[in-house]
Coordinates of C-alpha atoms in Angstrom, one line a residue:
X1 CA -4.5 -4.8 -21.5
X2 CA -4.7 -2.7 -18.4
X3 CA -7.6 -3.2 -16.1
X4 CA -9.6 -0.1 -15.2
X5 CA -12.3 0.9 -12.7
X6 CA -14.3 4.1 -13.2
X7 CA -15.9 6.0 -10.3
X8 CA -18.3 9.0 -10.6
X9 CA -21.3 9.8 -8.5
X10 CA -23.3 11.2 -11.4
X11 CA -25.0 8.1 -12.8
X12 CA -25.9 9.6 -16.2
X13 CA -22.4 10.9 -16.8
X14 CA -20.8 7.6 -15.6
X15 CA -23.0 5.4 -17.8
X16 CA -22.6 7.7 -20.9
X17 CA -18.8 7.4 -20.6
X18 CA -18.8 3.7 -20.0
X19 CA -20.9 3.1 -23.1
X20 CA -19.1 5.7 -25.4
X21 CA -15.5 4.8 -24.7
X22 CA -14.2 1.8 -26.6
X23 CA -12.1 0.5 -23.8
X24 CA -10.5 -2.5 -25.5
X25 CA -9.6 -0.5 -28.6
X26 CA -7.4 1.8 -26.5
X27 CA -5.8 -1.0 -24.4
X28 CA -8.0 -1.3 -21.3
X29 CA -10.3 -3.9 -19.8
X30 CA -13.2 -2.2 -18.0
X31 CA -13.7 -4.3 -14.9
X32 CA -15.9 -2.2 -12.6
X33 CA -17.8 1.0 -11.8
X34 CA -18.6 2.9 -8.5
X35 CA -21.0 5.6 -7.6
X36 CA -19.1 6.8 -4.5
X37 CA -15.7 6.8 -2.9
X38 CA -16.5 3.9 -0.6
X39 CA -17.5 1.7 -3.5
X40 CA -14.4 2.7 -5.4
X41 CA -12.2 1.7 -2.5
X42 CA -13.9 -1.7 -2.2
X43 CA -13.5 -2.4 -5.9
X44 CA -9.8 -1.5 -5.7
X45 CA -9.4 -3.9 -2.8
X46 CA -11.3 -6.7 -4.6
X47 CA -10.2 -6.3 -8.2
X48 CA -6.7 -4.7 -7.8
X49 CA -7.0 -2.7 -11.1
X50 CA -4.1 -1.1 -12.9
X51 CA -6.0 2.2 -13.1
X52 CA -8.6 3.9 -11.1
X53 CA -10.4 6.7 -13.0
X54 CA -12.3 8.8 -10.5
X55 CA -14.0 12.1 -10.0
X56 CA -12.2 13.9 -7.2
X57 CA -15.4 15.1 -5.5
X58 CA -17.0 11.9 -4.4
X59 CA -19.5 11.1 -1.6
X60 CA -18.4 9.3 1.6
X61 CA -14.7 9.1 0.9
X62 CA -13.1 12.3 -0.6
X63 CA -10.7 12.2 -3.5
X64 CA -7.5 12.7 -1.5
X65 CA -8.6 10.2 1.2
X66 CA -9.5 7.7 -1.5
X67 CA -6.1 8.2 -3.1
X68 CA -4.4 7.7 0.3
X69 CA -6.3 4.5 1.1
X70 CA -5.8 3.1 -2.4
X71 CA -2.0 3.8 -1.9
X72 CA -2.2 1.8 1.4
X73 CA -4.0 -1.3 0.0
X74 CA -2.8 -1.5 -3.6
X75 CA 0.1 0.9 -4.3
X76 CA 0.5 -0.2 -7.9
X77 CA -2.9 1.2 -8.9
X78 CA -2.5 4.4 -10.9
X79 CA -5.0 7.0 -10.2
X80 CA -6.5 9.4 -12.8
X81 CA -8.5 12.3 -11.3
X82 CA -11.4 14.0 -13.1
X83 CA -11.2 17.5 -11.6
X84 CA -13.2 20.7 -11.9
X85 CA -11.3 24.0 -12.1
X86 CA -12.2 24.9 -8.5
X87 CA -10.7 21.7 -7.1
X88 CA -7.6 21.4 -9.3
X89 CA -5.3 22.9 -6.6
X90 CA -6.9 20.6 -4.1
X91 CA -6.2 17.7 -6.3
X92 CA -2.5 18.5 -6.5
X93 CA -2.2 17.9 -2.8
X94 CA -2.5 14.2 -3.6
X95 CA 0.5 14.0 -5.9
X96 CA 2.3 11.6 -3.5
X97 CA -0.5 9.0 -4.0
X98 CA 0.3 7.6 -7.5
X99 CA -1.7 10.3 -9.4
X100 CA -0.7 9.7 -13.0
X101 CA -2.9 12.4 -14.5
X102 CA -5.4 15.2 -13.8
X103 CA -8.2 15.6 -16.4
X104 CA -10.4 18.7 -16.2
X105 CA -14.2 18.4 -16.3
X106 CA -16.4 18.6 -18.3
X107 CA -14.8 16.1 -20.6
X108 CA -16.3 14.3 -23.6
X109 CA -15.9 10.7 -24.4
X110 CA -13.7 11.6 -27.3
X111 CA -11.4 13.7 -25.2
X112 CA -11.3 11.1 -22.5
X113 CA -10.4 8.4 -25.0
X114 CA -7.5 10.5 -26.3
X115 CA -6.2 11.2 -22.7
X116 CA -6.5 7.5 -21.7
X117 CA -4.4 6.7 -24.7
X118 CA -1.7 9.0 -23.5
X119 CA -2.0 7.5 -20.0
X120 CA -1.5 4.0 -21.4
X121 CA 1.7 5.1 -23.0
X122 CA 2.9 6.4 -19.6
X123 CA 2.1 3.1 -18.0
X124 CA 3.7 1.2 -20.9
X125 CA 6.9 3.2 -20.2
X126 CA 6.7 2.5 -16.5
X127 CA 6.3 -1.2 -17.1
X128 CA 9.2 -1.1 -19.6
X129 CA 11.4 0.7 -17.2
X130 CA 10.7 -1.8 -14.5
X131 CA 11.4 -4.7 -16.9
X132 CA 14.6 -3.2 -18.4
X133 CA 15.8 -1.5 -15.2
X134 CA 17.4 2.0 -15.1
X135 CA 20.9 2.0 -13.7
X136 CA 21.6 4.3 -10.7
X137 CA 24.7 6.5 -11.6
X138 CA 25.7 6.7 -7.9
X139 CA 25.8 2.9 -7.5
X140 CA 29.3 2.3 -8.7
X141 CA 30.7 5.1 -6.4
X142 CA 29.1 3.8 -3.2
X143 CA 29.1 0.0 -4.0
X144 CA 32.5 -0.8 -2.4
X145 CA 31.5 1.1 0.8
X146 CA 28.2 -0.6 1.3
X147 CA 29.4 -4.0 0.2
X148 CA 32.1 -3.9 2.9
X149 CA 29.4 -3.1 5.5
X150 CA 27.1 -5.8 4.4
X151 CA 29.6 -8.6 4.4
X152 CA 31.9 -7.6 7.3
X153 CA 30.7 -9.8 10.2
X154 CA 33.4 -8.6 12.5
X155 CA 32.1 -5.0 12.9
X156 CA 31.2 -3.9 16.3
X157 CA 27.5 -3.0 16.4
X158 CA 26.2 0.4 17.6
X159 CA 29.8 1.8 17.7
X160 CA 29.0 5.5 18.0
X161 CA 32.5 6.8 16.9
X162 CA 32.6 4.3 14.0
X163 CA 29.0 5.3 13.0
X164 CA 30.1 9.0 12.8
X165 CA 33.1 8.1 10.7
X166 CA 30.9 6.0 8.3
X167 CA 28.3 8.8 8.1
X168 CA 31.0 11.2 7.1
X169 CA 32.2 8.8 4.5
X170 CA 28.7 8.8 2.9
X171 CA 28.9 12.6 2.7
X172 CA 32.4 12.4 1.1
X173 CA 31.1 10.0 -1.5
X174 CA 28.2 12.3 -2.3
X175 CA 25.5 9.8 -1.2
X176 CA 24.1 12.2 1.3
X177 CA 24.4 16.0 1.6
X178 CA 25.3 16.1 5.3
X179 CA 25.6 13.9 8.4
X180 CA 22.0 13.4 9.5
X181 CA 21.7 12.0 13.1
X182 CA 18.0 11.2 12.3
X183 CA 18.8 8.7 9.6
X184 CA 17.9 5.1 10.3
X185 CA 18.9 2.0 8.3
X186 CA 17.6 -1.4 7.3
X187 CA 18.3 -4.0 4.7
X188 CA 15.9 -5.7 2.3
X189 CA 16.6 -8.9 0.4
X190 CA 14.4 -9.9 -2.5
X191 CA 14.2 -13.2 -4.4
X192 CA 12.1 -13.7 -7.6
X193 CA 10.4 -17.1 -7.8
X194 CA 8.9 -19.2 -10.6
X195 CA 5.8 -21.4 -10.3
X196 CA 7.9 -24.2 -8.8
X197 CA 9.2 -21.7 -6.2
X198 CA 12.7 -21.9 -7.6
X199 CA 14.8 -18.8 -7.2
X200 CA 15.2 -17.3 -10.7
X201 CA 16.6 -13.9 -9.7
X202 CA 19.2 -12.4 -12.0
X203 CA 21.5 -9.5 -11.8
X204 CA 19.4 -7.8 -14.5
X205 CA 16.5 -7.6 -11.9
X206 CA 18.5 -5.4 -9.5
X207 CA 17.6 -2.1 -11.2
X208 CA 13.9 -3.1 -11.4
X209 CA 13.7 -3.5 -7.6
X210 CA 15.9 -0.4 -7.1
X211 CA 13.6 1.7 -9.3
X212 CA 10.7 1.2 -6.8
X213 CA 12.7 1.6 -3.6
X214 CA 14.4 4.9 -4.7
X215 CA 10.9 6.5 -4.9
X216 CA 10.7 6.2 -1.1
X217 CA 14.2 6.0 0.4
X218 CA 17.9 6.8 -0.1
X219 CA 18.9 3.3 -1.4
X220 CA 21.7 1.3 -2.9
X221 CA 21.1 -2.2 -4.3
X222 CA 23.3 -5.2 -5.1
X223 CA 23.1 -8.7 -6.5
X224 CA 24.5 -11.0 -3.8
X225 CA 24.3 -14.8 -3.5
X226 CA 21.5 -15.0 -6.1
X227 CA 19.3 -12.4 -4.5
X228 CA 18.8 -8.6 -4.6
X229 CA 19.9 -6.9 -1.5
X230 CA 19.1 -3.2 -0.8
X231 CA 20.3 -0.9 2.0
X232 CA 17.6 1.6 2.8
X233 CA 18.1 5.0 4.5
X234 CA 15.3 7.2 5.8
X235 CA 14.0 9.0 8.9
X236 CA 11.7 7.3 11.4
X237 CA 8.6 8.8 9.8
X238 CA 9.8 7.7 6.3
X239 CA 10.1 4.1 7.4
X240 CA 6.8 4.2 9.3
X241 CA 4.9 5.7 6.4
X242 CA 6.4 4.0 3.3
X243 CA 8.2 0.8 4.2
X244 CA 5.1 -1.4 4.1
X245 CA 3.9 0.4 0.9
X246 CA 7.3 -0.1 -0.9
X247 CA 7.4 -3.9 -0.2
X248 CA 3.8 -4.3 -1.3
X249 CA 4.5 -2.4 -4.5
X250 CA 7.5 -4.7 -5.2
X251 CA 5.4 -7.8 -4.6
X252 CA 2.6 -6.5 -6.8
X253 CA 4.8 -5.4 -9.7
X254 CA 6.9 -8.5 -9.8
X255 CA 3.6 -10.4 -10.1
X256 CA 1.9 -8.1 -12.5
X257 CA 4.8 -7.3 -14.8
X258 CA 7.0 -10.3 -14.6
X259 CA 4.3 -12.9 -13.9
X260 CA 6.3 -14.3 -11.0
X261 CA 6.1 -14.5 -7.2
X262 CA 8.6 -13.0 -4.8
X263 CA 10.1 -13.5 -1.4
X264 CA 10.9 -10.3 0.5
X265 CA 12.8 -10.2 3.8
X266 CA 13.4 -7.1 5.9
X267 CA 15.8 -6.8 8.8
X268 CA 15.3 -4.6 11.8
X269 CA 15.6 -0.8 11.5
X270 CA 18.8 0.3 13.2
X271 CA 20.3 3.7 14.0
X272 CA 23.9 3.2 12.9
X273 CA 25.7 2.0 9.8
X274 CA 27.8 -0.4 11.9
X275 CA 24.7 -2.6 12.2
X276 CA 24.3 -3.0 8.5
X277 CA 25.7 -6.6 8.5
X278 CA 23.3 -7.7 11.2
X279 CA 20.4 -6.2 9.2
X280 CA 21.6 -8.1 6.1
X281 CA 21.7 -11.4 8.0
X282 CA 18.2 -10.8 9.4
X283 CA 16.8 -9.9 5.9
X284 CA 18.1 -13.2 4.5
X285 CA 16.8 -15.1 7.5
X286 CA 13.4 -13.5 7.1
X287 CA 13.0 -14.8 3.6
X288 CA 13.7 -18.3 4.6
X289 CA 11.9 -18.2 7.9
X290 CA 8.9 -20.2 7.0
X291 CA 9.3 -23.6 5.5
X292 CA 5.7 -23.7 4.5
X293 CA 5.5 -20.4 2.7
X294 CA 8.6 -19.2 0.9
X295 CA 6.8 -16.5 -1.1
X296 CA 5.5 -13.4 0.5
X297 CA 6.7 -10.5 2.7
X298 CA 8.6 -11.3 5.9
X299 CA 9.8 -8.7 8.5
X300 CA 12.3 -10.3 10.9
X301 CA 10.6 -8.7 13.9
X302 CA 7.3 -10.2 12.9
X303 CA 8.9 -13.6 12.4
X304 CA 11.1 -13.9 15.5
X305 CA 8.9 -12.1 18.0
X306 CA 5.7 -13.9 17.0
X307 CA 6.8 -17.2 15.4
X308 CA 4.6 -19.2 17.7
X309 CA 1.7 -16.8 18.0
X310 CA 0.4 -16.0 14.5
X311 CA -3.1 -16.8 15.5
X312 CA -2.8 -14.8 18.7
X313 CA -1.8 -11.7 16.6
X314 CA -4.9 -12.1 14.5
X315 CA -7.0 -12.5 17.7
X316 CA -5.4 -9.4 19.2
X317 CA -6.4 -7.4 16.1
X318 CA -9.9 -8.7 16.5
X319 CA -9.9 -7.5 20.1
X320 CA -8.7 -4.0 19.1
X321 CA -11.5 -3.8 16.4
X322 CA -14.1 -4.9 19.0
X323 CA -12.9 -2.3 21.5
X324 CA -12.1 0.6 19.1
X325 CA -14.6 0.3 16.3
X326 CA -16.2 3.6 17.3
X327 CA -12.9 5.4 16.5
X328 CA -13.3 6.8 12.9
X329 CA -9.5 6.9 12.6
X330 CA -9.0 3.1 13.2
X331 CA -7.2 1.5 10.3
X332 CA -5.0 -1.5 9.4
X333 CA -1.9 0.7 9.8
X334 CA -3.0 2.0 13.3
X335 CA -3.8 -1.5 14.5
X336 CA -0.6 -3.0 13.3
X337 CA 1.3 -0.2 15.0
X338 CA -0.5 -1.0 18.3
X339 CA 0.4 -4.7 18.0
X340 CA 3.9 -3.8 16.8
X341 CA 3.9 -5.8 13.6
X342 CA 4.0 -4.7 10.0
X343 CA 0.7 -3.9 8.2
X344 CA 1.6 -6.4 5.5
X345 CA 2.0 -9.2 8.0
X346 CA -1.1 -8.3 9.9
X347 CA -3.2 -8.1 6.7
X348 CA -2.0 -11.6 5.7
X349 CA -2.7 -13.1 9.1
X350 CA -6.2 -11.7 9.3
X351 CA -7.0 -13.1 5.8
X352 CA -5.4 -16.4 6.7
X353 CA -7.3 -16.9 10.0
X354 CA -10.7 -15.3 9.1
X355 CA -11.0 -15.4 5.4
X356 CA -11.9 -11.7 5.4
X357 CA -10.1 -8.4 5.0
X358 CA -9.6 -6.0 7.8
X359 CA -12.1 -3.5 6.4
X360 CA -14.7 -6.2 6.0
X361 CA -14.4 -7.2 9.6
X362 CA -14.4 -3.6 10.9
X363 CA -17.5 -2.8 8.8
X364 CA -19.4 -5.9 10.0
X365 CA -18.6 -5.1 13.6
X366 CA -19.8 -1.5 13.2
X367 CA -23.0 -2.5 11.5
X368 CA -23.8 -5.3 14.0
X369 CA -23.5 -2.8 16.9
X370 CA -25.6 -0.2 15.0
X371 CA -28.3 -2.8 14.3
X372 CA -28.5 -3.6 18.0
X373 CA -28.7 0.1 19.0
X374 CA -31.4 0.7 16.4
X375 CA -33.6 -2.0 17.8
X376 CA -32.9 -1.5 21.5
X377 CA -32.1 2.2 22.1
X378 CA -33.7 5.6 21.6
X379 CA -30.6 7.2 20.1
X380 CA -31.1 9.1 16.9
X381 CA -29.6 7.6 13.7
X382 CA -27.0 10.3 13.5
X383 CA -26.0 9.6 17.1
X384 CA -25.7 5.9 16.4
X385 CA -23.7 6.5 13.3
X386 CA -21.2 8.6 15.3
X387 CA -21.0 6.0 18.1
X388 CA -20.1 3.4 15.5
X389 CA -17.3 5.3 13.9
X390 CA -19.1 7.1 11.1
X391 CA -18.7 10.8 10.9
X392 CA -21.0 11.0 7.8
X393 CA -24.6 9.8 8.4
X394 CA -25.2 9.2 4.7
X395 CA -22.1 7.0 4.6
X396 CA -23.4 5.1 7.6
X397 CA -26.8 4.6 5.9
X398 CA -25.2 3.4 2.7
X399 CA -22.9 0.9 4.6
X400 CA -25.8 -0.3 6.7
X401 CA -28.0 -1.0 3.7
X402 CA -25.1 -2.6 1.8
X403 CA -24.5 -5.1 4.6
X404 CA -28.1 -5.8 5.8
X405 CA -30.2 -5.1 2.7
X406 CA -32.4 -2.5 4.4
X407 CA -32.0 1.1 5.6
X408 CA -31.4 2.0 9.3
X409 CA -35.0 3.5 9.4
X410 CA -36.4 0.2 8.1
X411 CA -34.4 -1.7 10.7
X412 CA -35.8 0.4 13.5
X413 CA -39.3 -0.2 12.2
X414 CA -38.6 -3.9 12.5
X415 CA -38.6 -4.8 8.8
X416 CA -36.8 -8.0 7.8
X417 CA -33.3 -7.8 6.4
X418 CA -32.6 -8.7 2.8

């Protein structure tokens, strides 16, 4: 069964569909409903569903923004948009965010049932492809080239002339179309673990991991020393935008589809192919860096630079939230970039030291400040909302009542909180 969350701001429509669709009969477990984009995002973060079925025109958080944020926090969730004719073109802009299907409204429960059945078949196929693995036809051609780079510890790092020769070799092998001076490189190593934390990675798992990575990067993957090692090629923006999403998706799918944990180590991002061996050593080191926690995602830069200051990193994130909560663009990704650690690592540290998620802490900070301003200032509610990072006054009121149990107006009148 695939878990599913349904979001639609029309209460009657939402309840009619929930009641009329026989979810279990078509292979779904219905786990939650939302009446706006903010609630939908919270449910995805809390329940981590396989599927989010959502109207694209939602209050507070738009359809594309919802898709983008879901992609950030839970990349394995497949999104199904319910879209009117007028916003179908708009919906297509979100194709990069795991949109598995567009369904045009109005739609009956019978039609939706049929479409959800087709979507289940698509997800079944994706799960099967992940389990079986699909071989990369280019792998055999480039394997000797990359294997020599991975294992040759005698290469001179950052050798400009050698890097140019190696880049030309990639073109000759047909792996890239041309020498691209903007390409960067890193190495990722993955181990699959059973409940006893024993490494149970097999060569058959290589294509499973590779199938995820090749959605985001130029990549070649190998089975080396009982682990899966992948060389990743992308531009700076590609790594900044997708690396943390890719590793999170690997972790989620290994858990969801294989029922196992994983250890993922990532080396530094380098400019030249002559540094591939160093990246490989760093990726292996990153997996085994912590003796207390062998499962999880480890970037070597996070581990080495901050090995004695994990709590300080979490505290620094709290300082940034406290000083920048009024910025509507603040996010886990923006804060992690400011601290110079990966979003995955920062998210894990915040949860570890506070027991809360980043968004929970940010929301609480904003509402605490707003409450104080409501009680001790003459600012209008719209002005308070803007000063607390909310561009939408209705979203602010919704968030305020959700946290405190009363509306901003009731708070200003001095009524007790729920």
